[in-house]
JSON list of C-alpha atoms in Angstrom, two decimals:
[
{"chain": "A", "resi": 25, "resn": "MET", "atom": "CA", "xyz": [36.39, 62.39, 20.33]},
{"chain": "A", "resi": 26, "resn": "VAL", "atom": "CA", "xyz": [34.78, 62.42, 23.78]},
{"chain": "A", "resi": 27, "resn": "LEU", "atom": "CA", "xyz": [31.32, 60.99, 24.25]},
{"chain": "A", "resi": 28, "resn": "LEU", "atom": "CA", "xyz": [29.31, 62.13, 27.22]},
{"chain": "A", "resi": 29, "resn": "HIS", "atom": "CA", "xyz": [26.38, 60.33, 28.72]},
{"chain": "A", "resi": 30, "resn": "GLU", "atom": "CA", "xyz": [22.98, 61.88, 28.24]},
{"chain": "A", "resi": 31, "resn": "THR", "atom": "CA", "xyz": [21.86, 63.87, 31.25]},
{"chain": "A", "resi": 32, "resn": "ARG", "atom": "CA", "xyz": [18.67, 65.54, 32.27]},
{"chain": "A", "resi": 33, "resn": "ALA", "atom": "CA", "xyz": [18.38, 68.81, 34.14]},
{"chain": "A", "resi": 34, "resn": "GLY", "atom": "CA", "xyz": [15.45, 70.70, 35.49]},
{"chain": "A", "resi": 35, "resn": "PHE", "atom": "CA", "xyz": [14.56, 73.54, 37.80]},
{"chain": "A", "resi": 36, "resn": "PHE", "atom": "CA", "xyz": [12.24, 72.55, 40.63]},
{"chain": "A", "resi": 37, "resn": "GLU", "atom": "CA", "xyz": [10.73, 76.02, 40.70]},
{"chain": "A", "resi": 38, "resn": "ALA", "atom": "CA", "xyz": [9.69, 75.59, 37.06]},
{"chain": "A", "resi": 39, "resn": "GLU", "atom": "CA", "xyz": [7.94, 72.28, 37.74]},
{"chain": "A", "resi": 40, "resn": "ASP", "atom": "CA", "xyz": [4.52, 71.80, 39.25]},
{"chain": "A", "resi": 41, "resn": "ALA", "atom": "CA", "xyz": [4.84, 70.63, 42.85]},
{"chain": "A", "resi": 42, "resn": "ASP", "atom": "CA", "xyz": [1.41, 68.95, 42.79]},
{"chain": "A", "resi": 43, "resn": "PHE", "atom": "CA", "xyz": [1.74, 65.32, 41.70]},
{"chain": "A", "resi": 44, "resn": "THR", "atom": "CA", "xyz": [-1.99, 65.18, 41.01]},
{"chain": "A", "resi": 45, "resn": "THR", "atom": "CA", "xyz": [-1.53, 67.83, 38.32]},
{"chain": "A", "resi": 46, "resn": "VAL", "atom": "CA", "xyz": [1.20, 65.68, 36.77]},
{"chain": "A", "resi": 47, "resn": "VAL", "atom": "CA", "xyz": [-1.11, 62.65, 36.69]},
{"chain": "A", "resi": 48, "resn": "GLU", "atom": "CA", "xyz": [-3.88, 64.74, 35.14]},
{"chain": "A", "resi": 49, "resn": "GLY", "atom": "CA", "xyz": [-1.41, 65.84, 32.46]},
{"chain": "A", "resi": 50, "resn": "TRP", "atom": "CA", "xyz": [-0.90, 62.22, 31.47]},
{"chain": "A", "resi": 51, "resn": "LEU", "atom": "CA", "xyz": [-4.47, 62.21, 30.18]},
{"chain": "A", "resi": 52, "resn": "HIS", "atom": "CA", "xyz": [-3.16, 64.20, 27.21]},
{"chain": "A", "resi": 53, "resn": "ARG", "atom": "CA", "xyz": [-0.73, 61.43, 26.25]},
{"chain": "A", "resi": 54, "resn": "PRO", "atom": "CA", "xyz": [-1.86, 59.34, 23.25]},
{"chain": "A", "resi": 55, "resn": "HIS", "atom": "CA", "xyz": [-2.48, 55.97, 24.89]},
{"chain": "A", "resi": 56, "resn": "LEU", "atom": "CA", "xyz": [-3.76, 56.68, 28.42]},
{"chain": "A", "resi": 57, "resn": "PRO", "atom": "CA", "xyz": [-7.31, 57.78, 27.51]},
{"chain": "A", "resi": 58, "resn": "ARG", "atom": "CA", "xyz": [-7.83, 54.47, 25.68]},
{"chain": "A", "resi": 59, "resn": "HIS", "atom": "CA", "xyz": [-6.89, 52.51, 28.81]},
{"chain": "A", "resi": 60, "resn": "ILE", "atom": "CA", "xyz": [-9.27, 54.53, 30.96]},
{"chain": "A", "resi": 61, "resn": "ASP", "atom": "CA", "xyz": [-12.07, 54.14, 28.42]},
{"chain": "A", "resi": 62, "resn": "LYS", "atom": "CA", "xyz": [-11.48, 50.40, 28.32]},
{"chain": "A", "resi": 63, "resn": "LEU", "atom": "CA", "xyz": [-11.66, 50.20, 32.11]},
{"chain": "A", "resi": 64, "resn": "GLN", "atom": "CA", "xyz": [-14.84, 52.28, 32.22]},
{"chain": "A", "resi": 65, "resn": "ARG", "atom": "CA", "xyz": [-16.54, 50.02, 29.67]},
{"chain": "A", "resi": 66, "resn": "ALA", "atom": "CA", "xyz": [-15.50, 46.76, 31.38]},
{"chain": "A", "resi": 67, "resn": "LYS", "atom": "CA", "xyz": [-18.53, 44.69, 32.32]},
{"chain": "A", "resi": 68, "resn": "GLY", "atom": "CA", "xyz": [-18.84, 42.08, 35.02]},
{"chain": "A", "resi": 69, "resn": "VAL", "atom": "CA", "xyz": [-16.07, 43.47, 37.24]},
{"chain": "A", "resi": 70, "resn": "ASN", "atom": "CA", "xyz": [-16.35, 44.61, 40.83]},
{"chain": "A", "resi": 71, "resn": "GLU", "atom": "CA", "xyz": [-13.42, 47.03, 40.81]},
{"chain": "A", "resi": 72, "resn": "ARG", "atom": "CA", "xyz": [-11.47, 48.96, 38.22]},
{"chain": "A", "resi": 73, "resn": "HIS", "atom": "CA", "xyz": [-7.80, 49.69, 38.96]},
{"chain": "A", "resi": 74, "resn": "LEU", "atom": "CA", "xyz": [-5.31, 51.45, 36.70]},
{"chain": "A", "resi": 75, "resn": "PHE", "atom": "CA", "xyz": [-1.63, 50.64, 37.16]},
{"chain": "A", "resi": 76, "resn": "LEU", "atom": "CA", "xyz": [0.79, 53.26, 35.86]},
{"chain": "A", "resi": 77, "resn": "VAL", "atom": "CA", "xyz": [4.56, 53.05, 35.51]},
{"chain": "A", "resi": 78, "resn": "PRO", "atom": "CA", "xyz": [5.57, 56.43, 34.12]},
{"chain": "A", "resi": 79, "resn": "VAL", "atom": "CA", "xyz": [8.51, 56.63, 31.75]},
{"chain": "A", "resi": 80, "resn": "ASP", "atom": "CA", "xyz": [11.23, 59.14, 32.53]},
{"chain": "A", "resi": 81, "resn": "GLU", "atom": "CA", "xyz": [9.96, 61.59, 29.92]},
{"chain": "A", "resi": 82, "resn": "VAL", "atom": "CA", "xyz": [6.63, 62.15, 31.71]},
{"chain": "A", "resi": 83, "resn": "LEU", "atom": "CA", "xyz": [7.94, 62.15, 35.28]},
{"chain": "A", "resi": 84, "resn": "PRO", "atom": "CA", "xyz": [9.30, 65.54, 36.33]},
{"chain": "A", "resi": 85, "resn": "MET", "atom": "CA", "xyz": [12.64, 65.43, 38.14]},
{"chain": "A", "resi": 86, "resn": "ARG", "atom": "CA", "xyz": [10.97, 66.66, 41.31]},
{"chain": "A", "resi": 87, "resn": "PHE", "atom": "CA", "xyz": [9.30, 63.23, 41.50]},
{"chain": "A", "resi": 88, "resn": "PHE", "atom": "CA", "xyz": [12.29, 61.06, 40.62]},
{"chain": "A", "resi": 89, "resn": "THR", "atom": "CA", "xyz": [12.44, 60.02, 44.27]},
{"chain": "A", "resi": 90, "resn": "ASN", "atom": "CA", "xyz": [9.50, 59.13, 46.46]},
{"chain": "A", "resi": 91, "resn": "ASP", "atom": "CA", "xyz": [10.38, 61.61, 49.18]},
{"chain": "A", "resi": 92, "resn": "PHE", "atom": "CA", "xyz": [7.43, 63.90, 48.45]},
{"chain": "A", "resi": 93, "resn": "PRO", "atom": "CA", "xyz": [4.17, 63.83, 50.41]},
{"chain": "A", "resi": 94, "resn": "ALA", "atom": "CA", "xyz": [1.15, 62.06, 49.03]},
{"chain": "A", "resi": 95, "resn": "PRO", "atom": "CA", "xyz": [-1.05, 64.50, 47.09]},
{"chain": "A", "resi": 96, "resn": "ALA", "atom": "CA", "xyz": [-3.97, 66.14, 48.84]},
{"chain": "A", "resi": 97, "resn": "ARG", "atom": "CA", "xyz": [-6.56, 65.88, 46.07]},
{"chain": "A", "resi": 98, "resn": "SER", "atom": "CA", "xyz": [-7.73, 63.18, 43.68]},
{"chain": "A", "resi": 99, "resn": "PRO", "atom": "CA", "xyz": [-7.05, 63.62, 39.96]},
{"chain": "A", "resi": 100, "resn": "GLU", "atom": "CA", "xyz": [-9.81, 64.75, 37.64]},
{"chain": "A", "resi": 101, "resn": "GLY", "atom": "CA", "xyz": [-10.54, 62.70, 34.52]},
{"chain": "A", "resi": 102, "resn": "PHE", "atom": "CA", "xyz": [-10.24, 59.29, 36.15]},
{"chain": "A", "resi": 103, "resn": "THR", "atom": "CA", "xyz": [-13.91, 58.84, 36.94]},
{"chain": "A", "resi": 104, "resn": "MET", "atom": "CA", "xyz": [-15.33, 55.39, 37.58]},
{"chain": "A", "resi": 105, "resn": "LEU", "atom": "CA", "xyz": [-11.93, 54.03, 38.63]},
{"chain": "A", "resi": 106, "resn": "ASP", "atom": "CA", "xyz": [-11.64, 52.45, 42.05]},
{"chain": "A", "resi": 107, "resn": "GLY", "atom": "CA", "xyz": [-7.89, 52.85, 42.24]},
{"chain": "A", "resi": 108, "resn": "ILE", "atom": "CA", "xyz": [-4.90, 54.42, 40.53]},
{"chain": "A", "resi": 109, "resn": "TRP", "atom": "CA", "xyz": [-1.60, 52.78, 41.35]},
{"chain": "A", "resi": 110, "resn": "VAL", "atom": "CA", "xyz": [1.57, 54.63, 40.37]},
{"chain": "A", "resi": 111, "resn": "TRP", "atom": "CA", "xyz": [5.08, 53.27, 40.67]},
{"chain": "A", "resi": 112, "resn": "SER", "atom": "CA", "xyz": [8.32, 54.60, 39.29]},
{"chain": "A", "resi": 113, "resn": "ASN", "atom": "CA", "xyz": [11.45, 52.51, 39.04]},
{"chain": "A", "resi": 114, "resn": "TYR", "atom": "CA", "xyz": [13.05, 55.23, 41.19]},
{"chain": "A", "resi": 115, "resn": "TRP", "atom": "CA", "xyz": [10.61, 54.79, 44.07]},
{"chain": "A", "resi": 116, "resn": "HIS", "atom": "CA", "xyz": [10.64, 52.39, 47.01]},
{"chain": "A", "resi": 117, "resn": "GLN", "atom": "CA", "xyz": [6.86, 52.47, 47.51]},
{"chain": "A", "resi": 118, "resn": "TYR", "atom": "CA", "xyz": [3.63, 52.57, 45.53]},
{"chain": "A", "resi": 119, "resn": "LEU", "atom": "CA", "xyz": [1.55, 55.73, 45.40]},
{"chain": "A", "resi": 120, "resn": "VAL", "atom": "CA", "xyz": [-2.12, 54.77, 45.42]},
{"chain": "A", "resi": 121, "resn": "CYS", "atom": "CA", "xyz": [-5.28, 56.83, 45.02]},
{"chain": "A", "resi": 122, "resn": "ARG", "atom": "CA", "xyz": [-8.39, 55.06, 46.31]},
{"chain": "A", "resi": 123, "resn": "ALA", "atom": "CA", "xyz": [-11.68, 56.62, 47.35]},
{"chain": "A", "resi": 124, "resn": "GLY", "atom": "CA", "xyz": [-10.25, 60.01, 46.41]},
{"chain": "A", "resi": 125, "resn": "LEU", "atom": "CA", "xyz": [-7.31, 59.76, 48.82]},
{"chain": "A", "resi": 126, "resn": "TRP", "atom": "CA", "xyz": [-3.64, 59.30, 47.93]},
{"chain": "A", "resi": 127, "resn": "GLN", "atom": "CA", "xyz": [-1.34, 57.28, 50.17]},
{"chain": "A", "resi": 128, "resn": "TRP", "atom": "CA", "xyz": [2.08, 55.70, 50.02]},
{"chain": "A", "resi": 129, "resn": "ILE", "atom": "CA", "xyz": [2.08, 51.92, 50.38]},
{"chain": "A", "resi": 130, "resn": "ASP", "atom": "CA", "xyz": [5.20, 49.93, 51.20]},
{"chain": "A", "resi": 131, "resn": "PHE", "atom": "CA", "xyz": [6.21, 47.01, 49.02]},
{"chain": "A", "resi": 132, "resn": "PRO", "atom": "CA", "xyz": [5.39, 43.66, 50.59]},
{"chain": "A", "resi": 133, "resn": "SER", "atom": "CA", "xyz": [8.33, 42.06, 52.33]},
{"chain": "A", "resi": 134, "resn": "LYS", "atom": "CA", "xyz": [9.94, 38.95, 50.86]},
{"chain": "A", "resi": 135, "resn": "ASP", "atom": "CA", "xyz": [8.76, 37.00, 53.90]},
{"chain": "A", "resi": 136, "resn": "ALA", "atom": "CA", "xyz": [5.09, 37.90, 53.46]}
]
């Protein structure tokens, strides 16, 4: 008997190239809307930030590395949030959406 490791394959052409569309799709996952609702209802806070670490099942292969450009538009459905921080365990930077603009942010150095 030969056991093979589980693998995952995908066709880039079949995947959406817009990371913002991927993030918007996460709104249809069972638990994310509750987190956003909780943030929107929070009282006595100056800023509302959502930190997301997507599991492999919701991150298309196209985005397994962080060598794609920051998205050009902000995601719909995340109103009243001051920031969305996304990090995958495959990436070497954070992807942050603040004030409607996405940007890559380097990890702080150990010496900082």
